[in-house]
Amino acid sequence: MPQQRIRNFSIIAHIDHGKSTLADRILELTHAVSKREMREQVLDSMDLERERGITIKAQAVRVEWKGHQLNLIDTPGHVDFTYEVSRSLQACEGALLVVDAAQGTQAQTLANAYLAIENDLEIVPLVNKIDLPQADPDAASREIADLIGDTPDHVLRISAKTGIGVEDVLDAVVERIPPPNGDPDAPARALIFDSSYDEYRGVVAFVRVVDGSFSTREPLRAMALGTRFEAQELGFFAPTRTDSRTLTAGEVGYVITGLKDVSKLRVGDTLTSERRPASEPVPGYKDVKPMVFAGLFPTDSDDYPELRDALEKLKLNDAALFYEPETSQALGFGFRCGFLGLLHMEIVRERLEREFDLDLLVTAPNVAYRVKPPNQEAWREVHTPSDLPDEIEEVEEPYIKASIIVPKEFVGAVMELNNDRRGRFDHLEYLSEERVHLTYELPLAEIVLDYYDQLKSRTRGYASFDYDLVGFRPGKLVRVDVLVGGEPVDALSLIVHRDFAYERGRALVERLREEIPRQMFDVPIQAAIGSRVIARETVKARRKDVLSKCYGGDISRKRKLLEKQKAGKKRMKQVGMVEVPQEAFLAVLNLNGDRK
Amino acid sequence: MSGARHLYVHLPFCAHRCGYCDFVTLVDRVDQHDAYATALVAELALERDVLAQQLETVFVGGGTPTFTEPHALARVLESLPPANEVTVEANPETVTPELAALLRSHGVNRVSLGAQTFRAHLLAALERRADADTIRRAVGVLRTAGFDNVSLDLIYGIPGQSVADLDADLDDALALTPEHISAYELEAKPGTRFTYSHGEELQRQADAMETYFEHVVDRLTGAGYRWYETANFCRRSGDRDLRSRHNLGYWHGRDYLGIGIGAVSTLGERRWRNAPRLASYIAALAAGEAPPREHEPLSHDVKRRERVMLGLRLDEPLELSGVRAALDVAALARMRTLGLAELVHDAGAGDAVRLTPRGRLLGGGVTAELLT
């Protein structure tokens, strides 16, 4: 197909503004899927995505419209996958920006619109859900036009649900979005914007051919990682897999690589042909690093091999997931896992529990820290609080730029929350008379526990939130250790800002005093920075633990009670002489809830 | 095997079921007392072979054995084999000169009196029918009849009980100079009427009982009593050993035969419990058959574990020979470090283990630690 007749585009929207419904309607209208066959939202394949209304894995679908080849590239809908979204957008020349006619512009609308502008995409703005009684298409059109510097009459008004205006959308794709303009005769280059793993065929790469062309059996190379393989099959999805043997400049499709390791082919990398390699890759490749870490431990230590197998399988489809074995004196054998963000963590954990039927204990998440020990040049990364050395010259933590949109009456509440979380005010802007856009810089560590919940509850659910990592910044951070019965408990260590150390240490030991049952001796619980104790509580020794009556008639029953008591002890984790229930290790998780 | 030397006889009848009680009891049923006595005598005859010729102890418990129709009670007592210690449980309000005489004339030489408490409001909470004067009068009647071995049962942790109440109970009990005192914490079983109506107060008492137990031990040992078992105390009196010989049989892991509904027997590696149903019990024995029973085989391992569980309740050391396999050596070292258990070296008897006084207060937890 000549490039003039190709249009590559994405749909971008805030969550629940109707992206998937619009995609379904487009497929239906172009007869890619008959109505009868149509499973709702065919682009979202996994159950979990359907349930959460989030698309995790991008896919590309080719449809025909009035003699043109349209490639619809679906993008992940969440902040944790910003990099993947940006790569998907890089594969397009245009984007449909969808805004809910009732809700107007939201935080992800802004984030996605900015990403699209950064990638020089032609934006086709549209207001969706105009059939809703509470819809205000005029206001929404004004907001969206202001946002992208367009005029309100240029904004399409549709209802993806009923189909109103969807044909106009397809016409606008053809008319407004420019065709690709790669060089069909140049050395072949293709941008990998997504990948997945097939049990039988190995890694499948989703690509946008920029220059030249690719064909089956051709030896290929991923330019950034240097991975070499042969294209076993080339084709596109319409929406089922169609083997096309070649992919040419401007086209979007898949490459079956036969590679058995998903980490060998990373999103953002460039494929080229070994026969006539390109000299420069497509710009923009980044090695995405996990920023949020948590320990995953099987509740029953016998499940450790199952957990390892499950993580291996998940990793095949999720190059961003990081894991390494970890042992905790308190929780036994498990894994330290790294995630792009909180949602990513939540998804991995749910998949492990749901698809692999594992019972997990997840420790409080923490962020990655960069540490420079004294008299050393090299920085090193710390993923576990207990690994933070006692002696440090400098320590840095990741910061984000938070973008929050709220009705104006909640501005005060949001500012208060952000100030409590070490936030630095950046910018305030009225989007309309009613709604305000605030930006703040915050340490990522301050949002990993309960920031979303707090934001929602303080704004009665009206706030929308998005963030972008802005890099590492130095912080006055200290490691707070917890000692139970004089023994340090690795799983309970935390890294906090010096100004909050006392307060957090105090709250933690108080919570632990409630969680740790009384023992046969006094158990001191201490929070300490280095050797300096900053908080202390004592679980007082029991003074009586015996059944008073035991005669011939109830020896069996008393024996069984004793055996039950014994079994109860076995379920506890032994810290020195102290028996600690597993729940106590989750105490850190609930601490933030106590914060004002 | 020369046979079991301990016999338990269960007389389940009561005038009233107290709210906290979870024993096998039957209210009233006066018309059945005679038939039950007949069945008891029949079961004893049926199992006579497992008993030794000369018994060490007989314990007649209930229910309220002394509520049983005198005629039926006499028939049961008459049928008992001779024994050194014959105990009968009694409620104070049932103790009359006639009853005392009946017991004396049938070889009963020890009476265990269910006093529970001397405070009127606490007796009411327990739904007991006696008052403090009834208890004192009952002891007097027994003394007059010649009983020189009387035990009082006390209960602490009763809804509404204060430390002052407990002290007053101990004063009143000590004033009667009983040979033996059993002091139990109130065990409110989930699901009983009692637990239902006293829920919150019981929770408060559960916290208070931590210190009550220690207090009871301090007061009674201070008054010269020997704390020989977790809940049992006896007067030190010259060369007389006033411990309950019958209950020591249980705590020493000896064989015993139990007859009557709900009664448990342990003979070597066999343990059984008679079904707690009156009608089927009477019917089976009338037909010359053993009553319906639930059997529980006891492995060597289980026997050893029970031996540890029971033996560590006593103030005398538990010999290690025979129970070593049930003990966790590392845990023993830990408990010794914590001052909860101690080893006793005796050239003659061999090594033994004993819980310290504080270890005995925490006996359940310590035993759970020590068992493998």
mmCIF file with all atom_site columns, C-alpha atoms in Angstrom, chain A residues 6-10 58-62 69-74 84 87-93 180 188-196 203-216 218 220-223 229-237 242 244-257 259 264-273 282:
data_model
loop_
_atom_site.group_PDB
_atom_site.id
_atom_site.type_symbol
_atom_site.label_atom_id
_atom_site.label_alt_id
_atom_site.label_comp_id
_atom_site.label_asym_id
_atom_site.label_entity_id
_atom_site.label_seq_id
_atom_site.pdbx_PDB_ins_code
_atom_site.Cartn_x
_atom_site.Cartn_y
_atom_site.Cartn_z
_atom_site.occupancy
_atom_site.B_iso_or_equiv
_atom_site.pdbx_formal_charge
_atom_site.auth_seq_id
_atom_site.auth_comp_id
_atom_site.auth_asym_id
_atom_site.auth_atom_id
_atom_site.pdbx_PDB_model_num
ATOM 1  C CA . ILE A 1 6   ? -2.014 4.810   5.091  1.00 0.00 ? 6   ILE A CA 1
ATOM 2  C CA . ARG A 1 7   ? -3.088 6.493   8.340  1.00 0.00 ? 7   ARG A CA 1
ATOM 3  C CA . ASN A 1 8   ? -1.628 5.472   11.684 1.00 0.00 ? 8   ASN A CA 1
ATOM 4  C CA . PHE A 1 9   ? -3.369 6.736   14.772 1.00 0.00 ? 9   PHE A CA 1
ATOM 5  C CA . SER A 1 10  ? -4.098 6.138   18.453 1.00 0.00 ? 10  SER A CA 1
ATOM 6  C CA . ALA A 1 58  ? -1.072 -2.253  23.305 1.00 0.00 ? 58  ALA A CA 1
ATOM 7  C CA . GLN A 1 59  ? -2.088 -3.931  20.092 1.00 0.00 ? 59  GLN A CA 1
ATOM 8  C CA . ALA A 1 60  ? -2.493 -2.625  16.598 1.00 0.00 ? 60  ALA A CA 1
ATOM 9  C CA . VAL A 1 61  ? -5.455 -3.389  14.374 1.00 0.00 ? 61  VAL A CA 1
ATOM 10 C CA . ARG A 1 62  ? -5.652 -2.713  10.652 1.00 0.00 ? 62  ARG A CA 1
ATOM 11 C CA . GLN A 1 69  ? -5.522 1.487   5.338  1.00 0.00 ? 69  GLN A CA 1
ATOM 12 C CA . LEU A 1 70  ? -6.095 2.675   8.893  1.00 0.00 ? 70  LEU A CA 1
ATOM 13 C CA . ASN A 1 71  ? -3.889 1.295   11.669 1.00 0.00 ? 71  ASN A CA 1
ATOM 14 C CA . LEU A 1 72  ? -5.389 1.804   15.077 1.00 0.00 ? 72  LEU A CA 1
ATOM 15 C CA . ILE A 1 73  ? -2.740 1.504   17.741 1.00 0.00 ? 73  ILE A CA 1
ATOM 16 C CA . ASP A 1 74  ? -4.183 1.007   21.192 1.00 0.00 ? 74  ASP A CA 1
ATOM 17 C CA . GLU A 1 84  ? 4.953  2.587   26.499 1.00 0.00 ? 84  GLU A CA 1
ATOM 18 C CA . ARG A 1 87  ? 6.356  4.734   22.090 1.00 0.00 ? 87  ARG A CA 1
ATOM 19 C CA . SER A 1 88  ? 2.907  3.851   20.795 1.00 0.00 ? 88  SER A CA 1
ATOM 20 C CA . LEU A 1 89  ? 2.311  7.499   19.958 1.00 0.00 ? 89  LEU A CA 1
ATOM 21 C CA . GLN A 1 90  ? 5.672  7.673   18.229 1.00 0.00 ? 90  GLN A CA 1
ATOM 22 C CA . ALA A 1 91  ? 4.387  4.974   15.891 1.00 0.00 ? 91  ALA A CA 1
ATOM 23 C CA . CYS A 1 92  ? 1.506  7.252   14.792 1.00 0.00 ? 92  CYS A CA 1
ATOM 24 C CA . GLU A 1 93  ? 0.999  10.441  12.822 1.00 0.00 ? 93  GLU A CA 1
ATOM 25 C CA . PRO A 1 180 ? 3.522  8.509   6.889  1.00 0.00 ? 180 PRO A CA 1
ATOM 26 C CA . ALA A 1 188 ? 14.898 -0.799  6.730  1.00 0.00 ? 188 ALA A CA 1
ATOM 27 C CA . ARG A 1 189 ? 13.977 0.590   10.149 1.00 0.00 ? 189 ARG A CA 1
ATOM 28 C CA . ALA A 1 190 ? 11.028 -0.291  12.370 1.00 0.00 ? 190 ALA A CA 1
ATOM 29 C CA . LEU A 1 191 ? 10.114 1.010   15.811 1.00 0.00 ? 191 LEU A CA 1
ATOM 30 C CA . ILE A 1 192 ? 9.111  -1.619  18.362 1.00 0.00 ? 192 ILE A CA 1
ATOM 31 C CA . PHE A 1 193 ? 6.189  -0.109  20.241 1.00 0.00 ? 193 PHE A CA 1
ATOM 32 C CA . ASP A 1 194 ? 5.076  -3.211  22.107 1.00 0.00 ? 194 ASP A CA 1
ATOM 33 C CA . SER A 1 195 ? 5.833  -6.878  22.537 1.00 0.00 ? 195 SER A CA 1
ATOM 34 C CA . SER A 1 196 ? 4.162  -9.916  23.937 1.00 0.00 ? 196 SER A CA 1
ATOM 35 C CA . VAL A 1 203 ? 8.473  -13.076 21.572 1.00 0.00 ? 203 VAL A CA 1
ATOM 36 C CA . VAL A 1 204 ? 6.117  -11.214 19.249 1.00 0.00 ? 204 VAL A CA 1
ATOM 37 C CA . ALA A 1 205 ? 7.110  -7.632  18.462 1.00 0.00 ? 205 ALA A CA 1
ATOM 38 C CA . PHE A 1 206 ? 4.605  -4.996  17.401 1.00 0.00 ? 206 PHE A CA 1
ATOM 39 C CA . VAL A 1 207 ? 6.309  -2.608  14.980 1.00 0.00 ? 207 VAL A CA 1
ATOM 40 C CA . ARG A 1 208 ? 5.828  0.462   12.890 1.00 0.00 ? 208 ARG A CA 1
ATOM 41 C CA . VAL A 1 209 ? 7.952  0.348   9.770  1.00 0.00 ? 209 VAL A CA 1
ATOM 42 C CA . VAL A 1 210 ? 9.598  3.747   9.336  1.00 0.00 ? 210 VAL A CA 1
ATOM 43 C CA . ASP A 1 211 ? 11.797 3.248   6.275  1.00 0.00 ? 211 ASP A CA 1
ATOM 44 C CA . GLY A 1 212 ? 12.375 0.448   3.770  1.00 0.00 ? 212 GLY A CA 1
ATOM 45 C CA . SER A 1 213 ? 10.652 -2.916  4.081  1.00 0.00 ? 213 SER A CA 1
ATOM 46 C CA . PHE A 1 214 ? 10.912 -6.223  5.926  1.00 0.00 ? 214 PHE A CA 1
ATOM 47 C CA . SER A 1 215 ? 10.116 -9.733  4.790  1.00 0.00 ? 215 SER A CA 1
ATOM 48 C CA . THR A 1 216 ? 9.806  -13.231 6.207  1.00 0.00 ? 216 THR A CA 1
ATOM 49 C CA . GLU A 1 218 ? 15.098 -12.020 6.833  1.00 0.00 ? 218 GLU A CA 1
ATOM 50 C CA . LEU A 1 220 ? 17.139 -8.905  11.746 1.00 0.00 ? 220 LEU A CA 1
ATOM 51 C CA . ARG A 1 221 ? 18.800 -7.001  14.559 1.00 0.00 ? 221 ARG A CA 1
ATOM 52 C CA . ALA A 1 222 ? 17.490 -4.886  17.456 1.00 0.00 ? 222 ALA A CA 1
ATOM 53 C CA . MET A 1 223 ? 19.816 -1.914  17.353 1.00 0.00 ? 223 MET A CA 1
ATOM 54 C CA . PHE A 1 229 ? 17.134 -13.206 15.103 1.00 0.00 ? 229 PHE A CA 1
ATOM 55 C CA . GLU A 1 230 ? 15.295 -14.228 11.962 1.00 0.00 ? 230 GLU A CA 1
ATOM 56 C CA . ALA A 1 231 ? 11.778 -12.964 11.223 1.00 0.00 ? 231 ALA A CA 1
ATOM 57 C CA . GLN A 1 232 ? 9.778  -16.176 11.315 1.00 0.00 ? 232 GLN A CA 1
ATOM 58 C CA . GLU A 1 233 ? 6.542  -14.528 10.295 1.00 0.00 ? 233 GLU A CA 1
ATOM 59 C CA . LEU A 1 234 ? 5.382  -10.998 9.438  1.00 0.00 ? 234 LEU A CA 1
ATOM 60 C CA . GLY A 1 235 ? 1.849  -9.738  9.309  1.00 0.00 ? 235 GLY A CA 1
ATOM 61 C CA . PHE A 1 236 ? -0.877 -7.647  10.826 1.00 0.00 ? 236 PHE A CA 1
ATOM 62 C CA . PHE A 1 237 ? -4.009 -8.001  12.922 1.00 0.00 ? 237 PHE A CA 1
ATOM 63 C CA . THR A 1 242 ? -2.929 -12.280 9.074  1.00 0.00 ? 242 THR A CA 1
ATOM 64 C CA . SER A 1 244 ? 1.445  -10.857 4.979  1.00 0.00 ? 244 SER A CA 1
ATOM 65 C CA . ARG A 1 245 ? 5.069  -11.969 4.375  1.00 0.00 ? 245 ARG A CA 1
ATOM 66 C CA . THR A 1 246 ? 6.192  -8.344  4.058  1.00 0.00 ? 246 THR A CA 1
ATOM 67 C CA . LEU A 1 247 ? 5.748  -5.055  5.904  1.00 0.00 ? 247 LEU A CA 1
ATOM 68 C CA . THR A 1 248 ? 6.635  -1.858  4.069  1.00 0.00 ? 248 THR A CA 1
ATOM 69 C CA . ALA A 1 249 ? 7.371  1.749   5.015  1.00 0.00 ? 249 ALA A CA 1
ATOM 70 C CA . GLY A 1 250 ? 4.504  3.359   6.915  1.00 0.00 ? 250 GLY A CA 1
ATOM 71 C CA . GLU A 1 251 ? 2.819  0.052   7.786  1.00 0.00 ? 251 GLU A CA 1
ATOM 72 C CA . VAL A 1 252 ? 2.096  -1.316  11.238 1.00 0.00 ? 252 VAL A CA 1
ATOM 73 C CA . GLY A 1 253 ? 2.204  -5.023  12.057 1.00 0.00 ? 253 GLY A CA 1
ATOM 74 C CA . TYR A 1 254 ? 3.827  -7.819  14.010 1.00 0.00 ? 254 TYR A CA 1
ATOM 75 C CA . VAL A 1 255 ? 7.047  -9.792  13.763 1.00 0.00 ? 255 VAL A CA 1
ATOM 76 C CA . ILE A 1 256 ? 7.314  -13.279 15.212 1.00 0.00 ? 256 ILE A CA 1
ATOM 77 C CA . THR A 1 257 ? 10.879 -13.545 16.417 1.00 0.00 ? 257 THR A CA 1
ATOM 78 C CA . LEU A 1 259 ? 13.121 -15.400 20.813 1.00 0.00 ? 259 LEU A CA 1
ATOM 79 C CA . LYS A 1 264 ? 16.005 -9.358  24.613 1.00 0.00 ? 264 LYS A CA 1
ATOM 80 C CA . LEU A 1 265 ? 13.571 -7.149  22.754 1.00 0.00 ? 265 LEU A CA 1
ATOM 81 C CA . ARG A 1 266 ? 12.600 -3.936  24.483 1.00 0.00 ? 266 ARG A CA 1
ATOM 82 C CA . VAL A 1 267 ? 9.918  -1.457  23.639 1.00 0.00 ? 267 VAL A CA 1
ATOM 83 C CA . GLY A 1 268 ? 11.398 1.612   21.966 1.00 0.00 ? 268 GLY A CA 1
ATOM 84 C CA . ASP A 1 269 ? 14.224 -0.271  20.278 1.00 0.00 ? 269 ASP A CA 1
ATOM 85 C CA . THR A 1 270 ? 14.650 -0.205  16.492 1.00 0.00 ? 270 THR A CA 1
ATOM 86 C CA . LEU A 1 271 ? 14.680 -3.238  14.210 1.00 0.00 ? 271 LEU A CA 1
ATOM 87 C CA . THR A 1 272 ? 16.848 -3.197  11.133 1.00 0.00 ? 272 THR A CA 1
ATOM 88 C CA . SER A 1 273 ? 17.889 -5.705  8.509  1.00 0.00 ? 273 SER A CA 1
ATOM 89 C CA . VAL A 1 282 ? 14.677 5.670   15.532 1.00 0.00 ? 282 VAL A CA 1
#
